[in-house]
mmCIF file of C-alpha atoms in Angstrom:
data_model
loop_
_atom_site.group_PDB
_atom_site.id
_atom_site.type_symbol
_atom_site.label_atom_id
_atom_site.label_comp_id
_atom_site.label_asym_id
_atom_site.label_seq_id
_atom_site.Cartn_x
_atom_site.Cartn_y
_atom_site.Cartn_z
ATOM 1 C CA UNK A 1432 22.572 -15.228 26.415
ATOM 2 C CA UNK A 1433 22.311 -19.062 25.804
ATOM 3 C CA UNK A 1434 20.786 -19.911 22.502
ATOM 4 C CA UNK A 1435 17.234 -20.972 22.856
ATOM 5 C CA UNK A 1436 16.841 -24.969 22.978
ATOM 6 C CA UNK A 1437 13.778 -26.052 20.631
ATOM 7 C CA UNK A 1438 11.804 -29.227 20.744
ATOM 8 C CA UNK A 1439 13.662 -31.270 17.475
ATOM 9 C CA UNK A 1440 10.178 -31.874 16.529
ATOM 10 C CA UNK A 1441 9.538 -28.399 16.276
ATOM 11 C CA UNK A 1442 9.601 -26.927 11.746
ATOM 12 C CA UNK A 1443 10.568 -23.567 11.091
ATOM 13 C CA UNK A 1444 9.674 -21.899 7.407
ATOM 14 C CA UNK A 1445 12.284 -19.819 6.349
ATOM 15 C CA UNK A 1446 11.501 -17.485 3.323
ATOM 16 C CA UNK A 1447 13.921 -15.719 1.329
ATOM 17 C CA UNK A 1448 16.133 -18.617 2.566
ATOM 18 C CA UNK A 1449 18.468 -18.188 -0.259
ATOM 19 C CA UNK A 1450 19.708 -14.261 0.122
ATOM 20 C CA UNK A 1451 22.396 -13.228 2.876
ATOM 21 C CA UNK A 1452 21.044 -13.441 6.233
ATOM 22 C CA UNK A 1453 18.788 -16.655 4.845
ATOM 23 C CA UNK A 1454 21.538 -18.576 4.390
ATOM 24 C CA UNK A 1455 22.909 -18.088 7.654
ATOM 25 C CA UNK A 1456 19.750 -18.670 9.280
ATOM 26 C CA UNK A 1457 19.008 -22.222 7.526
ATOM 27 C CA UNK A 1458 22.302 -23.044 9.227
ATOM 28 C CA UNK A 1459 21.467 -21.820 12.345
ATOM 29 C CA UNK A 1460 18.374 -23.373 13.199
ATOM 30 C CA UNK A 1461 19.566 -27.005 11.827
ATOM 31 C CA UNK A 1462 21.845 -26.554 14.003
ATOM 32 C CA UNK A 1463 19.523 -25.980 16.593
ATOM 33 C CA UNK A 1464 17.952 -29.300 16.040
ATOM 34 C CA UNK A 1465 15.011 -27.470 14.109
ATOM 35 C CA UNK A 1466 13.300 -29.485 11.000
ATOM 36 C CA UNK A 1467 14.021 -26.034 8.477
ATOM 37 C CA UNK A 1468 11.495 -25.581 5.387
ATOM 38 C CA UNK A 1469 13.377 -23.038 3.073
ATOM 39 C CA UNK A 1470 10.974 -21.497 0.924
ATOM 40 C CA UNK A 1471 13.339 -20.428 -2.199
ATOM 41 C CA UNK A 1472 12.808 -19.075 -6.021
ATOM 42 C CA UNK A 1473 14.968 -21.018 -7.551
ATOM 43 C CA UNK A 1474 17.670 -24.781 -6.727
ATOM 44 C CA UNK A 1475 20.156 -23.153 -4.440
ATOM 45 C CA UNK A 1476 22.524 -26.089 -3.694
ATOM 46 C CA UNK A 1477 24.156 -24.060 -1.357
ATOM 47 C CA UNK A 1478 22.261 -24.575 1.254
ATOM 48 C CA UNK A 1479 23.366 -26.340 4.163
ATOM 49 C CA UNK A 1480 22.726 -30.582 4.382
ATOM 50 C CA UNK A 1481 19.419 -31.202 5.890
ATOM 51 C CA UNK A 1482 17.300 -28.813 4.920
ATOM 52 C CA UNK A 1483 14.085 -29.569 3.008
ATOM 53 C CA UNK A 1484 13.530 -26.749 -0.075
ATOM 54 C CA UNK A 1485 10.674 -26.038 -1.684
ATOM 55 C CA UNK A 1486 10.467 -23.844 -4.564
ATOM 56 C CA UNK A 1487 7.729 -21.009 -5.557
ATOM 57 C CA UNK A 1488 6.993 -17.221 -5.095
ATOM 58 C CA UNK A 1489 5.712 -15.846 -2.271
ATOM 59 C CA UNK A 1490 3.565 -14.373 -5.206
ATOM 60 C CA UNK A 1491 1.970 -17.463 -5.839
ATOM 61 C CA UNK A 1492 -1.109 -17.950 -3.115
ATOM 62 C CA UNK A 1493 -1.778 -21.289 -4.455
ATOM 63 C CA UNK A 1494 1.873 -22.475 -4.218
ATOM 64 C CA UNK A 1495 2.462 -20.774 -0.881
ATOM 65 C CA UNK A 1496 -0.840 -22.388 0.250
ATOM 66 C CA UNK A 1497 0.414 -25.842 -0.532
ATOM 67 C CA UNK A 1498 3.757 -25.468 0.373
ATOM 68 C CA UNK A 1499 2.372 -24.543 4.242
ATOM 69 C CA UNK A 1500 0.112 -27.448 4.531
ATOM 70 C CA UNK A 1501 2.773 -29.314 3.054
ATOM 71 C CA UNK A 1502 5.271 -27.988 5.911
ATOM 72 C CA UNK A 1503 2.974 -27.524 8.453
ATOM 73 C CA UNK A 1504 5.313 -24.843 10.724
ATOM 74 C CA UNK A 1505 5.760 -24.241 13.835
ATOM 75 C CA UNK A 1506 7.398 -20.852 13.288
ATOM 76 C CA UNK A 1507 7.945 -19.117 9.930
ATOM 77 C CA UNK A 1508 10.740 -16.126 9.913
ATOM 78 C CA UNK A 1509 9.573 -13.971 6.746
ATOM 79 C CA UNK A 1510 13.398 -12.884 5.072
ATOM 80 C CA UNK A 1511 11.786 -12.679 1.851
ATOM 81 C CA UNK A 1512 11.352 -9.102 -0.084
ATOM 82 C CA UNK A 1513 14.084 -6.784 -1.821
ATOM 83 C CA UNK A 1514 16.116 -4.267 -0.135
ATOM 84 C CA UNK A 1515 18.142 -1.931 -2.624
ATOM 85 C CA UNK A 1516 17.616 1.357 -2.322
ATOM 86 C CA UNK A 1517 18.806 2.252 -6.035
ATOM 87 C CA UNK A 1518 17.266 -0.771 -7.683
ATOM 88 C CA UNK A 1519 13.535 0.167 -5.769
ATOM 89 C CA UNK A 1520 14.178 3.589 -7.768
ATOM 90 C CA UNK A 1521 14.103 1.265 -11.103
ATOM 91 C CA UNK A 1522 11.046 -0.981 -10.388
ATOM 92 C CA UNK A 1523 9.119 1.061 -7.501
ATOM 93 C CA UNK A 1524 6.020 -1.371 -8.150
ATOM 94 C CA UNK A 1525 8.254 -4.631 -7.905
ATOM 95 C CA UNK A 1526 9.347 -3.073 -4.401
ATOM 96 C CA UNK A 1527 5.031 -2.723 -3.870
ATOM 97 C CA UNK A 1528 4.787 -6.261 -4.531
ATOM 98 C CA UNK A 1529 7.976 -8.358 -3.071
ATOM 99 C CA UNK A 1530 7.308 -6.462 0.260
ATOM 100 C CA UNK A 1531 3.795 -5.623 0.650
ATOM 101 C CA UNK A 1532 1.367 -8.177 -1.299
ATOM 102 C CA UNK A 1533 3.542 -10.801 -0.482
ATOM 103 C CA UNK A 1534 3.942 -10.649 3.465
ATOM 104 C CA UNK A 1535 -0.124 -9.913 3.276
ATOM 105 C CA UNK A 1536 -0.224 -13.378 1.346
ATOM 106 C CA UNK A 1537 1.991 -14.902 3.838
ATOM 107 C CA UNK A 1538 0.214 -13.719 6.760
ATOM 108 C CA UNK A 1539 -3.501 -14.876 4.997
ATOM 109 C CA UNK A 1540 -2.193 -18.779 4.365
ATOM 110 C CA UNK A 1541 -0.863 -18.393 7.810
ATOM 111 C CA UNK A 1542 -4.528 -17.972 8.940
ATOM 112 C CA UNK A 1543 -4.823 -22.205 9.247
ATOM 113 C CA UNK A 1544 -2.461 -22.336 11.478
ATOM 114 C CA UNK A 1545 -2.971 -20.226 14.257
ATOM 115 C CA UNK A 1546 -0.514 -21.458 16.792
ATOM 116 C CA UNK A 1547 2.234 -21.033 14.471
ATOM 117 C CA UNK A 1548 4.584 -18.237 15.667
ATOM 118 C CA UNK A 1549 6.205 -15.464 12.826
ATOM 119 C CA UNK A 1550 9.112 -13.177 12.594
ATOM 120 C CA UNK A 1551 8.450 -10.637 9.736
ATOM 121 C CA UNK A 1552 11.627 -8.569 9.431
ATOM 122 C CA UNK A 1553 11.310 -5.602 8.288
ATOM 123 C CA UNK A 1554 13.493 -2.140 8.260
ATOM 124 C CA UNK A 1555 14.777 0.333 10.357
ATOM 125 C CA UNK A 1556 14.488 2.385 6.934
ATOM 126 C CA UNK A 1557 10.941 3.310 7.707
ATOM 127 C CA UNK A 1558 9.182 7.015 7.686
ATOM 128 C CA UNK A 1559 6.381 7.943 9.733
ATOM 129 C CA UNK A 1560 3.446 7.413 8.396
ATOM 130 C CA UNK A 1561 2.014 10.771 8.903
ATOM 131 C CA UNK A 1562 0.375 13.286 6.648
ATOM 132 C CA UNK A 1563 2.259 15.145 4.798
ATOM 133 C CA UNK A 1564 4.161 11.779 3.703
ATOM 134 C CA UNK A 1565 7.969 11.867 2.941
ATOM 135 C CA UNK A 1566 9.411 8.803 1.742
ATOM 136 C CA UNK A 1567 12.924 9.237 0.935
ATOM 137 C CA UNK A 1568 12.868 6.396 -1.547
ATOM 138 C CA UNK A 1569 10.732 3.642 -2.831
ATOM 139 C CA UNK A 1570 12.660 1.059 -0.885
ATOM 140 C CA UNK A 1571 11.234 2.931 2.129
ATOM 141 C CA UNK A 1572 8.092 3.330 1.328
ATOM 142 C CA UNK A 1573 7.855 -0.194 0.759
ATOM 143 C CA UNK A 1574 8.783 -1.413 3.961
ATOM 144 C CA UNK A 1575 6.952 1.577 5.982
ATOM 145 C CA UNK A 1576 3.675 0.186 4.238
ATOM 146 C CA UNK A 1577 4.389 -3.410 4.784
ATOM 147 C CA UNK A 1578 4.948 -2.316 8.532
ATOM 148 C CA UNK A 1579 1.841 -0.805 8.669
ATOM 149 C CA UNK A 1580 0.103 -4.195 6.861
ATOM 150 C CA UNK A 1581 1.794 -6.692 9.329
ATOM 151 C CA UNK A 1582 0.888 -4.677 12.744
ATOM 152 C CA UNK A 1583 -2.866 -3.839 11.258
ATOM 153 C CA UNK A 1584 -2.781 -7.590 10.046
ATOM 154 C CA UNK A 1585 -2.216 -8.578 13.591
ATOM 155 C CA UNK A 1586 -4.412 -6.316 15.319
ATOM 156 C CA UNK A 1587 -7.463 -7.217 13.092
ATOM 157 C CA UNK A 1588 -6.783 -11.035 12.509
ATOM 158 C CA UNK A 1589 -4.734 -11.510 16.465
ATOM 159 C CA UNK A 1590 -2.362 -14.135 14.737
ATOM 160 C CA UNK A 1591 1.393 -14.164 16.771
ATOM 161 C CA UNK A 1592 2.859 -12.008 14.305
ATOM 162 C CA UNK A 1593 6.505 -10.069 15.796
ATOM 163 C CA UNK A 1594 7.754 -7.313 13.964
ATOM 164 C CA UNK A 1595 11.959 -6.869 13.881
ATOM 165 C CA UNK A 1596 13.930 -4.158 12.303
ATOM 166 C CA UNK A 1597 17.232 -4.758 12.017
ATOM 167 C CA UNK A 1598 19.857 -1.874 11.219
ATOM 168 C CA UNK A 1599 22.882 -2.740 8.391
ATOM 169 C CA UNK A 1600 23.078 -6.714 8.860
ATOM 170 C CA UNK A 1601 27.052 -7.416 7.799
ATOM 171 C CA UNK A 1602 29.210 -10.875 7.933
ATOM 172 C CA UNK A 1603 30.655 -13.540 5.627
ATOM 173 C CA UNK A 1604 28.138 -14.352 2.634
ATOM 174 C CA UNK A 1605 26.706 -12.747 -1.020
ATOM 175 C CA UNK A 1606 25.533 -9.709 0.602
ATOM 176 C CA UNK A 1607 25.283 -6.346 -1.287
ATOM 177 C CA UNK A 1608 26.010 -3.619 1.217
ATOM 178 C CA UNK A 1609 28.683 -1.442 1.395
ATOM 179 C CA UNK A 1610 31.210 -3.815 4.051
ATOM 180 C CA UNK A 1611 30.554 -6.691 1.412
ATOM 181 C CA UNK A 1612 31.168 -4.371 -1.949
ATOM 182 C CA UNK A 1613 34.204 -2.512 -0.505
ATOM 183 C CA UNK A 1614 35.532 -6.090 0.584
ATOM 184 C CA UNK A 1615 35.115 -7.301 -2.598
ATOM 185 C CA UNK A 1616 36.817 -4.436 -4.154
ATOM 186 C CA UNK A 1617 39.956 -4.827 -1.582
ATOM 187 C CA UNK A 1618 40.168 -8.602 -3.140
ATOM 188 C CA UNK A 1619 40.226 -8.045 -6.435
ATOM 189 C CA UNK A 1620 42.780 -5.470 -5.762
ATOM 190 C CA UNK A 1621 44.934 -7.913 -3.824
ATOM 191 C CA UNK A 1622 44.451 -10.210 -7.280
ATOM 192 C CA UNK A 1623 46.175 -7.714 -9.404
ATOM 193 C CA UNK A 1624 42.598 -6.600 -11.192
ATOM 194 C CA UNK A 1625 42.675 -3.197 -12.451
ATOM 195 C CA UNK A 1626 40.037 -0.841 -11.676
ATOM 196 C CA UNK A 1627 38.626 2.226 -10.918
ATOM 197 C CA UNK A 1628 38.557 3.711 -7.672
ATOM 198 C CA UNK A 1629 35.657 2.420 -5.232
ATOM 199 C CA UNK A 1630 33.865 5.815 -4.888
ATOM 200 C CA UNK A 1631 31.663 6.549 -1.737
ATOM 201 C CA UNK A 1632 29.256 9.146 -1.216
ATOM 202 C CA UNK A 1633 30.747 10.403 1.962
ATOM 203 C CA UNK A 1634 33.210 9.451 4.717
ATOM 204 C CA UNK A 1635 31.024 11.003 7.827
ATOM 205 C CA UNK A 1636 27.987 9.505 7.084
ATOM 206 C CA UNK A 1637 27.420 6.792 10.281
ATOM 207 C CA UNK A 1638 25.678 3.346 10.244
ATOM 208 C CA UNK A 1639 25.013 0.926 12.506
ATOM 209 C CA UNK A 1640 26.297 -2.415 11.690
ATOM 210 C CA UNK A 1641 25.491 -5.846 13.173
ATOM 211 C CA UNK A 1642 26.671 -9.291 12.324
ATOM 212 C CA UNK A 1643 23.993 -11.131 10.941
ATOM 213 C CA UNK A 1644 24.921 -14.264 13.264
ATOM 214 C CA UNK A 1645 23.864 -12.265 15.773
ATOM 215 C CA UNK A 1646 20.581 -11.057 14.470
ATOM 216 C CA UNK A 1647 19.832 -14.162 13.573
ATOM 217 C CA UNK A 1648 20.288 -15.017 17.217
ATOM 218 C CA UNK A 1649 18.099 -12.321 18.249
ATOM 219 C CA UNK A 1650 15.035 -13.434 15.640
ATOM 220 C CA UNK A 1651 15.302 -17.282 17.099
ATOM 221 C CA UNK A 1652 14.242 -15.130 20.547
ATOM 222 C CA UNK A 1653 11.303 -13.206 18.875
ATOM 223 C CA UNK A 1654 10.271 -16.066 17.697
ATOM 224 C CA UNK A 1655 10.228 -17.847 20.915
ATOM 225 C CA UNK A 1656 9.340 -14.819 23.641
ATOM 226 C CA UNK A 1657 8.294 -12.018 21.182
ATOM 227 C CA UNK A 1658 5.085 -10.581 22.207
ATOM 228 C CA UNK A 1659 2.831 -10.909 18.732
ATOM 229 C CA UNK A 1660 2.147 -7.134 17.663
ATOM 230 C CA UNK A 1661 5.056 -5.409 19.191
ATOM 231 C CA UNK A 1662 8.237 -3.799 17.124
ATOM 232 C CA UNK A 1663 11.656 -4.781 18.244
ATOM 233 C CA UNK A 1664 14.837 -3.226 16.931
ATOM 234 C CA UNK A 1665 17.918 -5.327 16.444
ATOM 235 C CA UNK A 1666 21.025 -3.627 15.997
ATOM 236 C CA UNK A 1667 24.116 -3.062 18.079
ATOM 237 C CA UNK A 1668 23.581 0.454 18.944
ATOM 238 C CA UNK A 1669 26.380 2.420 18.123
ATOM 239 C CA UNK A 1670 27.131 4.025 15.161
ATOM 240 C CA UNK A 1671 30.047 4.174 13.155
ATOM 241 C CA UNK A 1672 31.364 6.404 10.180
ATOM 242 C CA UNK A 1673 31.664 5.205 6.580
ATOM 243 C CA UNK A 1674 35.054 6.358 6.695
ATOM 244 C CA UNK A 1675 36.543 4.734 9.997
ATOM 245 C CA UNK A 1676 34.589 0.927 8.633
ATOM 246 C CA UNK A 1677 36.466 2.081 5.306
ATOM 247 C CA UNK A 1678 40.015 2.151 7.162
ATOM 248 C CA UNK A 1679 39.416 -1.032 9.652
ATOM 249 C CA UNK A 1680 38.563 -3.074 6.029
ATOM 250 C CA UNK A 1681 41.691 -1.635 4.442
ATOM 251 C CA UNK A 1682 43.550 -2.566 7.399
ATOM 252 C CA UNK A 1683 44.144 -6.066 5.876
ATOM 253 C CA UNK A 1684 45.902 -5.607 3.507
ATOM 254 C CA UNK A 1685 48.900 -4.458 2.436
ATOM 255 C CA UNK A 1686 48.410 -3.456 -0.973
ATOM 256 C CA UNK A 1687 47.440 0.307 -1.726
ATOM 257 C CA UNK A 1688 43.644 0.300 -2.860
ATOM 258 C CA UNK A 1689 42.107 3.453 -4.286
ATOM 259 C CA UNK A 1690 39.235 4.642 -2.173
ATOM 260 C CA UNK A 1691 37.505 8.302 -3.474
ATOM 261 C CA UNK A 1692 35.151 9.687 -1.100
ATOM 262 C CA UNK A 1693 32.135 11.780 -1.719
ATOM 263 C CA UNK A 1694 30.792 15.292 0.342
ATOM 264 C CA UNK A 1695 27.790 14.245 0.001
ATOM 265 C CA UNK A 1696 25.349 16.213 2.700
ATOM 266 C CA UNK A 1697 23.244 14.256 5.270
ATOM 267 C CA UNK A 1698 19.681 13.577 4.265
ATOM 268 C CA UNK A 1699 16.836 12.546 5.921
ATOM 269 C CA UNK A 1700 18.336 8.689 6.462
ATOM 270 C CA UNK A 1701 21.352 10.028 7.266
ATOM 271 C CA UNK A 1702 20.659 11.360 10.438
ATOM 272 C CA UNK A 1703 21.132 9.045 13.598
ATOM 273 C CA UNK A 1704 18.519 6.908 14.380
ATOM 274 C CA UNK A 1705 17.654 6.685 17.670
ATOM 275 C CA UNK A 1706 18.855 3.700 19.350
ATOM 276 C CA UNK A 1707 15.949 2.357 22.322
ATOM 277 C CA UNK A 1708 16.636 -0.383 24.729
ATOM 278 C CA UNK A 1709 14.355 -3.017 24.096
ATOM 279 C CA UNK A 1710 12.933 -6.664 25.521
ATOM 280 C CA UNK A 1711 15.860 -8.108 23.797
ATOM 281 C CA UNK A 1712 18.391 -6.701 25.924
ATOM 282 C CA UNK A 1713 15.980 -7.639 29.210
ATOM 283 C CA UNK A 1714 15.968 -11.265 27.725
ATOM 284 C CA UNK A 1715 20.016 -11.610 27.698
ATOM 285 C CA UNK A 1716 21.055 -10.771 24.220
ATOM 286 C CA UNK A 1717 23.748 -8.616 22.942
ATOM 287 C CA UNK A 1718 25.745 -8.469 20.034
ATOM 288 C CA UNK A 1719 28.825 -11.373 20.466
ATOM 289 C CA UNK A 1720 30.916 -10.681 17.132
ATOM 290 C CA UNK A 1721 32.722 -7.706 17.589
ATOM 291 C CA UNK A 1722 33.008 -5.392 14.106
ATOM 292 C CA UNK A 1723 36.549 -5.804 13.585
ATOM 293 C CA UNK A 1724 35.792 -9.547 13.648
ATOM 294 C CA UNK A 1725 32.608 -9.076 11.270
ATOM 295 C CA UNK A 1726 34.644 -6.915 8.675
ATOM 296 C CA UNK A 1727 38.005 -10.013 8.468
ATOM 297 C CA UNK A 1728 35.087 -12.798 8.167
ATOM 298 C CA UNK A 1729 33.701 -10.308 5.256
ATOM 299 C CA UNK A 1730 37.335 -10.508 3.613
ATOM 300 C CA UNK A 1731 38.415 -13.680 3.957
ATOM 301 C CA UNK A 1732 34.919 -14.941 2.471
ATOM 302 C CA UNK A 1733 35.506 -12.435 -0.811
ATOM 303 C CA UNK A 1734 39.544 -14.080 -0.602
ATOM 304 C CA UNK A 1735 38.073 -17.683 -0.735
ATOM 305 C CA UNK A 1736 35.204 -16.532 -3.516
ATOM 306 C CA UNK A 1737 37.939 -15.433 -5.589
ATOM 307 C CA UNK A 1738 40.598 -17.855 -5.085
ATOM 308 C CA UNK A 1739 42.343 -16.069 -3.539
ATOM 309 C CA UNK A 1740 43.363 -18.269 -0.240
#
């Protein structure tokens, strides 16, 4: 699929521009000739040249507010929120917040500008919202109620709102899921750093994985064909043990690294998700980076973080 050729004139809002698949995404569009907003928390002078930050919290209405009439966008992707499972056990009502009151606030200052096109990604992670209710985790019931919020948002307000849910996004950057904290790990072993074993729960348990690059790819189409109110998965679909991602990372290297692994039984989120064709694949995409690819771009980035080429 050729990348999607936007009007220069065209402004995009990215929230949450400073996590993982933000990053990547500021770079993308700028260098899709795209004026980029990146709506951050805090100076990230990481970003790539050209891009026009503004700080605040998607908390804020008033800021928010501002900073769209300020930016005026054509599109906004929403990145913004927190996704750790563990940490949502800690601060459930943070999770609330960051990914429910804050998209709804989003979607509300979005209200004056009714041509403007938006990507809210959200999580293949979801339950069904069905009686009796089973949330495995805070984390999920977060993004299973902000689901509910953006498609009842659109249906009541009719605002060209597109829902994505993306499966384990993986690739070179700060990321916190288990390619980029086992890569890590590998490093610091090739450094010389004592540690202790990098323990995971199980070998069997399977994942989807995507490059980011290429979900990114596939939210610049949403954005641009997406039919406002409709769900659209992005992910590669296949699935792929813990164990066998485990021993294509450890493949680059030489050194012995201590890996302890878990019997951990499935649970509910363990059990494959079912992978449906969607509009995405009818439009021309498909994932480009294969895994192996993903998983050396993972390492080298940790060897470069850490001095280590």
């Amino acid at each position: 699929m050729d990348a999607i050729t936007p009007d220069s004139k065209k402004t995009i809002l990215i929230t949450g521009a400073s996590g993982f698949t933000g990053r990547h995404a500021c770079q993308y569009f700028v260098e899709q000739g795209l004026r980029v907003a990146a709506f951050v928390r805090r100076v990230d002078d990481t970003l790539p040249q050209g891009i026009e930050s503004y700080l605040g919290d998607l908390l804020d209405k008033e800021r928010l507010c501002e900073v769209l009439k300020c930016v005026v966008p054509d599109y906004v992707l929403h990145l913004g929120g927190k996704n750790s499972v563990p940490h949502s056990w800690e601060l459930p009502l943070l999770y609330m917040q960051t990914n429910i009151l804050s998209t709804l606030y989003l979607l509300d200052a979005l209200r004056m500008f009714p041509a403007c096109r938006t990507v809210i990604v959200g999580s293949r992670l979801c339950f069904e919202l069905t009686i009796p209710y089973r949330p495995p985790h805070p984390y999920s019931l977060s993004k299973s109620l902000q689901k509910a919020a953006v498609l009842s948002w659109q249906e009541l307000f009719g605002q060209q709102v597109i829902l994505a849910e993306p499966s384990n996004l993986i690739g070179p950057g700060p990321s916190t899921g288990f390619c980029a904290l086992l890569a890590r790990y590998i490093v610091r072993c090739e450094r010389g750093e004592k540690s202790h074993s990098f323990t995971v729960s199980s070998r069997t348990k399977k994942r989807d994985f995507l490059d980011v690059r290429d979900a990114i790819r596939a939210y610049d189409l949403l954005l641009h064909r997406g039919e406002p109110g409709e769900i659209y998965q992005v992910c590669s679909g296949t699935e792929i043990g813990l164990g066998d991602v485990a021993d294509k990372l450890l493949s680059f290297v030489k050194e012995t690294v201590s890996v302890e692994w878990g019997t951990e039984s499935l649970t509910v989120l363990e059990k494959p998700l079912l992978y449906q064709a969607d509009q995405l694949e009818k439009w021309g995409w498909k994932p480009q980076i294969p895994l192996m690819a993903s998983l050396y771009d993972i390492v080298q980035y940790f060897r470069r973080e850490e001095g280590s080429v």
